Structure formats: C-alpha cells, structure tokens
Short mmCIF file of N, CA and C in Angstrom, two decimals:
data_model
loop_
_atom_site.label_atom_id
_atom_site.label_comp_id
_atom_site.label_asym_id
_atom_site.label_seq_id
_atom_site.Cartn_x
_atom_site.Cartn_y
_atom_site.Cartn_z
N UNK A 994 -68.31 82.70 149.76
CA UNK A 994 -69.29 81.46 149.59
C UNK A 994 -70.65 81.95 149.32
N UNK A 995 -71.20 81.10 148.26
CA UNK A 995 -72.48 81.24 148.03
C UNK A 995 -73.56 80.00 148.44
N UNK A 996 -74.59 80.08 149.00
CA UNK A 996 -75.31 79.10 149.03
C UNK A 996 -75.84 78.32 147.81
N UNK A 997 -76.38 77.04 147.89
CA UNK A 997 -77.03 76.35 146.72
C UNK A 997 -77.94 77.12 146.07
N UNK A 998 -78.89 77.67 147.12
CA UNK A 998 -80.11 78.35 146.47
C UNK A 998 -79.59 79.73 145.77
N UNK A 999 -78.37 80.43 146.07
CA UNK A 999 -77.81 81.66 145.76
C UNK A 999 -77.27 81.29 144.20
N UNK A 1000 -76.81 79.95 144.20
CA UNK A 1000 -76.26 79.61 142.63
C UNK A 1000 -77.13 79.41 141.90
N UNK A 1001 -78.53 78.80 142.40
CA UNK A 1001 -79.61 78.46 141.26
C UNK A 1001 -80.07 79.75 140.79
N UNK A 1002 -80.07 80.59 141.88
CA UNK A 1002 -80.67 82.08 141.44
C UNK A 1002 -79.85 82.75 140.27
N UNK A 1003 -78.51 82.59 140.68
CA UNK A 1003 -77.46 83.14 139.63
C UNK A 1003 -77.50 82.64 138.28
N UNK A 1004 -77.81 81.41 138.14
CA UNK A 1004 -78.03 80.53 137.05
C UNK A 1004 -79.36 81.20 136.09
N UNK A 1005 -80.27 81.30 136.98
CA UNK A 1005 -81.46 81.86 136.29
C UNK A 1005 -81.23 83.19 135.94
N UNK A 1006 -80.52 83.96 136.54
CA UNK A 1006 -80.41 85.42 136.05
C UNK A 1006 -79.55 85.29 134.78
N UNK A 1007 -78.78 84.63 134.59
CA UNK A 1007 -77.93 84.43 133.10
C UNK A 1007 -78.81 83.76 132.14
N UNK A 1008 -79.64 82.77 132.66
CA UNK A 1008 -80.64 82.24 131.55
C UNK A 1008 -81.65 83.33 131.32
N UNK A 1009 -82.19 84.10 131.99
CA UNK A 1009 -83.14 85.15 131.60
C UNK A 1009 -82.23 86.25 130.57
N UNK A 1010 -81.05 86.30 130.61
CA UNK A 1010 -80.36 87.42 129.96
C UNK A 1010 -80.00 86.72 128.44
N UNK A 1011 -80.35 85.59 128.29
CA UNK A 1011 -80.23 84.81 126.98
C UNK A 1011 -79.13 83.97 126.92
N UNK A 1012 -78.58 83.48 127.75
CA UNK A 1012 -77.39 82.48 127.75
C UNK A 1012 -77.80 81.16 128.16
N UNK A 1013 -77.71 80.24 127.44
CA UNK A 1013 -78.32 78.92 127.54
C UNK A 1013 -77.91 78.40 129.19
N UNK A 1014 -78.75 77.39 129.44
CA UNK A 1014 -78.44 77.07 130.95
C UNK A 1014 -77.10 76.04 130.87
N UNK A 1015 -76.91 75.56 129.98
CA UNK A 1015 -75.47 74.45 130.07
C UNK A 1015 -74.32 75.79 130.25
N UNK A 1016 -74.51 76.60 129.13
CA UNK A 1016 -73.31 77.40 128.78
C UNK A 1016 -73.21 78.31 130.34
N UNK A 1017 -74.24 78.66 130.91
CA UNK A 1017 -74.36 79.42 132.32
C UNK A 1017 -73.59 78.68 133.37
N UNK A 1018 -74.04 77.42 133.25
CA UNK A 1018 -73.37 76.58 134.43
C UNK A 1018 -72.06 76.38 134.18
N UNK A 1019 -71.64 76.17 132.69
CA UNK A 1019 -70.24 75.88 132.78
C UNK A 1019 -69.29 77.25 132.93
N UNK A 1020 -69.99 78.39 132.62
CA UNK A 1020 -69.25 79.58 132.88
C UNK A 1020 -69.04 79.86 134.43
N UNK A 1021 -70.10 79.35 135.43
CA UNK A 1021 -69.86 79.67 136.87
C UNK A 1021 -69.24 78.67 137.35
N UNK A 1022 -69.08 77.42 136.70
CA UNK A 1022 -68.15 76.26 137.12
C UNK A 1022 -69.03 75.26 138.02
N UNK A 1023 -70.24 75.21 137.50
CA UNK A 1023 -71.30 74.53 138.37
C UNK A 1023 -71.75 73.18 137.77
N UNK A 1024 -72.14 72.12 138.32
CA UNK A 1024 -72.67 71.06 137.91
C UNK A 1024 -74.00 71.24 137.41
N UNK A 1025 -74.31 70.24 136.10
CA UNK A 1025 -75.76 70.55 135.63
C UNK A 1025 -76.70 70.28 136.52
N UNK A 1026 -76.28 69.36 137.44
CA UNK A 1026 -77.47 68.82 138.59
C UNK A 1026 -77.89 69.82 139.39
N UNK A 1027 -77.38 70.81 139.68
CA UNK A 1027 -77.54 71.95 140.64
C UNK A 1027 -78.70 72.72 140.06
N UNK A 1028 -79.13 72.81 138.84
CA UNK A 1028 -79.97 73.57 138.21
C UNK A 1028 -81.43 72.83 138.60
N UNK A 1029 -81.42 71.54 138.48
CA UNK A 1029 -82.75 70.72 138.38
C UNK A 1029 -83.19 70.35 140.09
N UNK A 1030 -82.03 70.62 141.05
CA UNK A 1030 -82.30 70.17 142.26
C UNK A 1030 -83.39 71.15 142.97
N UNK A 1031 -84.25 70.18 143.74
CA UNK A 1031 -85.25 71.05 144.45
C UNK A 1031 -85.36 70.55 145.96
N UNK A 1032 -84.93 71.43 146.83
CA UNK A 1032 -84.89 70.84 148.33
C UNK A 1032 -86.20 70.58 148.77
N UNK A 1033 -86.21 69.56 149.41
CA UNK A 1033 -87.47 68.91 150.20
C UNK A 1033 -87.60 69.21 151.56
N UNK A 1034 -86.60 69.47 152.28
CA UNK A 1034 -86.41 69.79 153.53
C UNK A 1034 -87.10 70.81 153.91
N UNK A 1035 -87.44 71.65 153.36
CA UNK A 1035 -88.06 73.10 153.81
C UNK A 1035 -89.33 72.82 154.58
N UNK A 1036 -90.10 72.13 153.85
CA UNK A 1036 -91.48 71.82 154.56
C UNK A 1036 -91.49 71.18 155.99
N UNK A 1037 -90.64 70.34 156.03
CA UNK A 1037 -90.33 69.51 157.33
C UNK A 1037 -89.69 70.69 158.56
N UNK A 1038 -88.93 71.40 157.97
CA UNK A 1038 -88.19 72.44 158.77
C UNK A 1038 -88.92 73.52 159.24
N UNK A 1039 -90.24 73.97 158.41
CA UNK A 1039 -91.05 74.97 158.79
C UNK A 1039 -91.76 74.85 160.13
N UNK A 1040 -92.34 73.72 160.13
CA UNK A 1040 -92.83 73.29 161.66
C UNK A 1040 -91.89 73.50 162.74
N UNK A 1041 -90.73 72.84 162.41
CA UNK A 1041 -89.69 72.97 163.77
C UNK A 1041 -89.43 74.53 163.94
N UNK A 1042 -88.92 75.16 162.79
CA UNK A 1042 -88.61 76.45 163.29
C UNK A 1042 -90.10 77.34 163.76
N UNK A 1043 -91.03 77.08 163.63
CA UNK A 1043 -92.20 77.63 164.01
C UNK A 1043 -92.37 77.33 165.65
N UNK A 1044 -91.99 76.13 165.97
CA UNK A 1044 -92.03 75.72 167.35
C UNK A 1044 -90.89 76.37 168.18
N UNK A 1045 -89.73 76.38 167.26
CA UNK A 1045 -88.60 77.23 168.17
C UNK A 1045 -88.81 78.80 168.43
N UNK A 1046 -89.36 79.31 167.35
CA UNK A 1046 -89.70 80.71 167.53
C UNK A 1046 -90.77 81.05 168.62
N UNK A 1047 -91.76 80.00 168.66
CA UNK A 1047 -92.81 80.20 169.88
C UNK A 1047 -92.22 79.87 171.06
N UNK A 1048 -91.29 78.95 171.14
CA UNK A 1048 -90.66 78.79 172.58
C UNK A 1048 -89.54 79.54 173.02
N UNK A 1049 -88.78 80.03 172.14
CA UNK A 1049 -87.60 81.08 172.53
C UNK A 1049 -87.93 82.12 173.46
N UNK A 1050 -88.84 83.03 173.16
CA UNK A 1050 -89.30 84.01 174.04
C UNK A 1050 -89.65 83.46 175.46
N UNK A 1051 -90.26 82.42 175.61
CA UNK A 1051 -90.55 81.94 176.97
C UNK A 1051 -89.27 81.40 177.90
N UNK A 1052 -88.22 81.10 177.22
CA UNK A 1052 -87.02 80.79 177.92
C UNK A 1052 -85.92 81.26 177.14
N UNK A 1053 -85.60 82.55 177.09
CA UNK A 1053 -84.55 83.21 176.42
C UNK A 1053 -83.14 82.89 176.74
N UNK A 1054 -82.91 82.22 178.07
CA UNK A 1054 -81.62 81.83 178.23
C UNK A 1054 -81.08 80.35 177.73
N UNK A 1055 -82.04 79.81 177.12
CA UNK A 1055 -81.72 78.43 176.55
C UNK A 1055 -81.12 78.57 175.33
N UNK A 1056 -79.96 77.80 175.29
CA UNK A 1056 -79.46 77.65 173.95
C UNK A 1056 -79.95 76.63 173.08
N UNK A 1057 -79.37 76.31 171.89
CA UNK A 1057 -79.92 75.26 171.09
C UNK A 1057 -80.01 73.86 171.74
N UNK A 1058 -79.13 73.60 172.48
CA UNK A 1058 -78.96 72.14 173.25
C UNK A 1058 -80.03 71.94 174.07
N UNK A 1059 -80.17 72.78 174.95
CA UNK A 1059 -81.41 72.95 175.99
C UNK A 1059 -82.70 73.02 175.37
N UNK A 1060 -82.92 73.74 174.16
CA UNK A 1060 -84.15 73.86 173.60
C UNK A 1060 -84.26 72.52 172.94
N UNK A 1061 -83.32 71.89 172.12
CA UNK A 1061 -83.52 70.77 171.62
C UNK A 1061 -84.07 69.70 172.62
N UNK A 1062 -83.54 69.74 173.83
CA UNK A 1062 -83.97 68.81 174.78
C UNK A 1062 -85.65 68.95 175.32
N UNK A 1063 -85.53 70.43 175.60
CA UNK A 1063 -86.89 70.73 176.10
C UNK A 1063 -88.12 70.56 175.19
N UNK A 1064 -87.82 70.74 173.80
CA UNK A 1064 -89.03 70.32 172.80
C UNK A 1064 -88.89 68.88 172.29
N UNK A 1065 -87.84 68.19 172.74
CA UNK A 1065 -87.75 66.80 172.26
C UNK A 1065 -87.69 66.74 170.83
N UNK A 1066 -86.64 67.52 170.44
CA UNK A 1066 -86.38 67.39 168.97
C UNK A 1066 -84.72 67.00 168.56
N UNK A 1067 -84.30 66.77 167.58
CA UNK A 1067 -82.87 66.31 167.35
C UNK A 1067 -82.05 67.32 167.53
N UNK A 1068 -81.10 67.22 168.06
CA UNK A 1068 -79.99 68.31 168.45
C UNK A 1068 -79.28 69.18 166.94
N UNK A 1069 -78.99 68.13 166.07
CA UNK A 1069 -78.51 68.56 165.07
C UNK A 1069 -79.50 69.43 164.01
N UNK A 1070 -80.57 69.16 163.97
CA UNK A 1070 -81.67 69.97 163.28
C UNK A 1070 -81.84 71.24 163.98
N UNK A 1071 -81.99 71.22 165.09
CA UNK A 1071 -82.08 72.56 165.97
C UNK A 1071 -80.99 73.43 165.88
N UNK A 1072 -79.82 72.88 166.03
CA UNK A 1072 -78.37 73.77 165.72
C UNK A 1072 -78.44 74.33 164.23
N UNK A 1073 -78.87 73.42 163.40
CA UNK A 1073 -78.97 73.94 161.95
C UNK A 1073 -79.77 75.17 161.88
N UNK A 1074 -81.12 74.91 162.57
CA UNK A 1074 -82.11 76.20 162.40
C UNK A 1074 -81.79 77.21 163.22
N UNK A 1075 -81.10 76.81 164.45
CA UNK A 1075 -80.83 78.08 165.26
C UNK A 1075 -79.96 79.14 164.69
N UNK A 1076 -79.20 78.55 163.86
CA UNK A 1076 -78.31 79.57 163.15
C UNK A 1076 -79.21 80.40 161.97
#
C-alpha cells in the first residue's frame, strides 16, 4: 500500500522523466484529482504533535487515550498522530 503523498511523489517522478501527467496517472491507475490535491491538515496537526511529544516523556505510561484526556484533545486525532 502506498500513502497518498507517496502516490503524488511517484507521479512527479514520472512527469520529471518526460511522461505527461495524464499518462502517468493513467499508467498508475490513479485519479487526476490526486495530482492537484494539497493536504491542509498538516499545519493543525503540527501543534498537536508538538504537545504530544513534549508531554510523552513526562508520563511515559500513558497511552493515546489517557494522553488525549490529559491534554484535553480529541481521541481520534491523538490516535492518528500517536501512530
């Protein structure tokens, strides 16, 4: 399995080698939409990730559920970043 960012990078490699973007996407079996998509969540997640990294050495026994409750964050977001 490839992550979406890895798919975009793969398309860019093929484009740099001289293949058109449309042909590269068709060859890889991807949608044309994936080439123009820009994730917007990274900036919001950066602040939460820094808080998690700063707090985890203080309480190393906490899992993602206790850490989410302790930092008063959403459990789903902490679980995604914890991985």
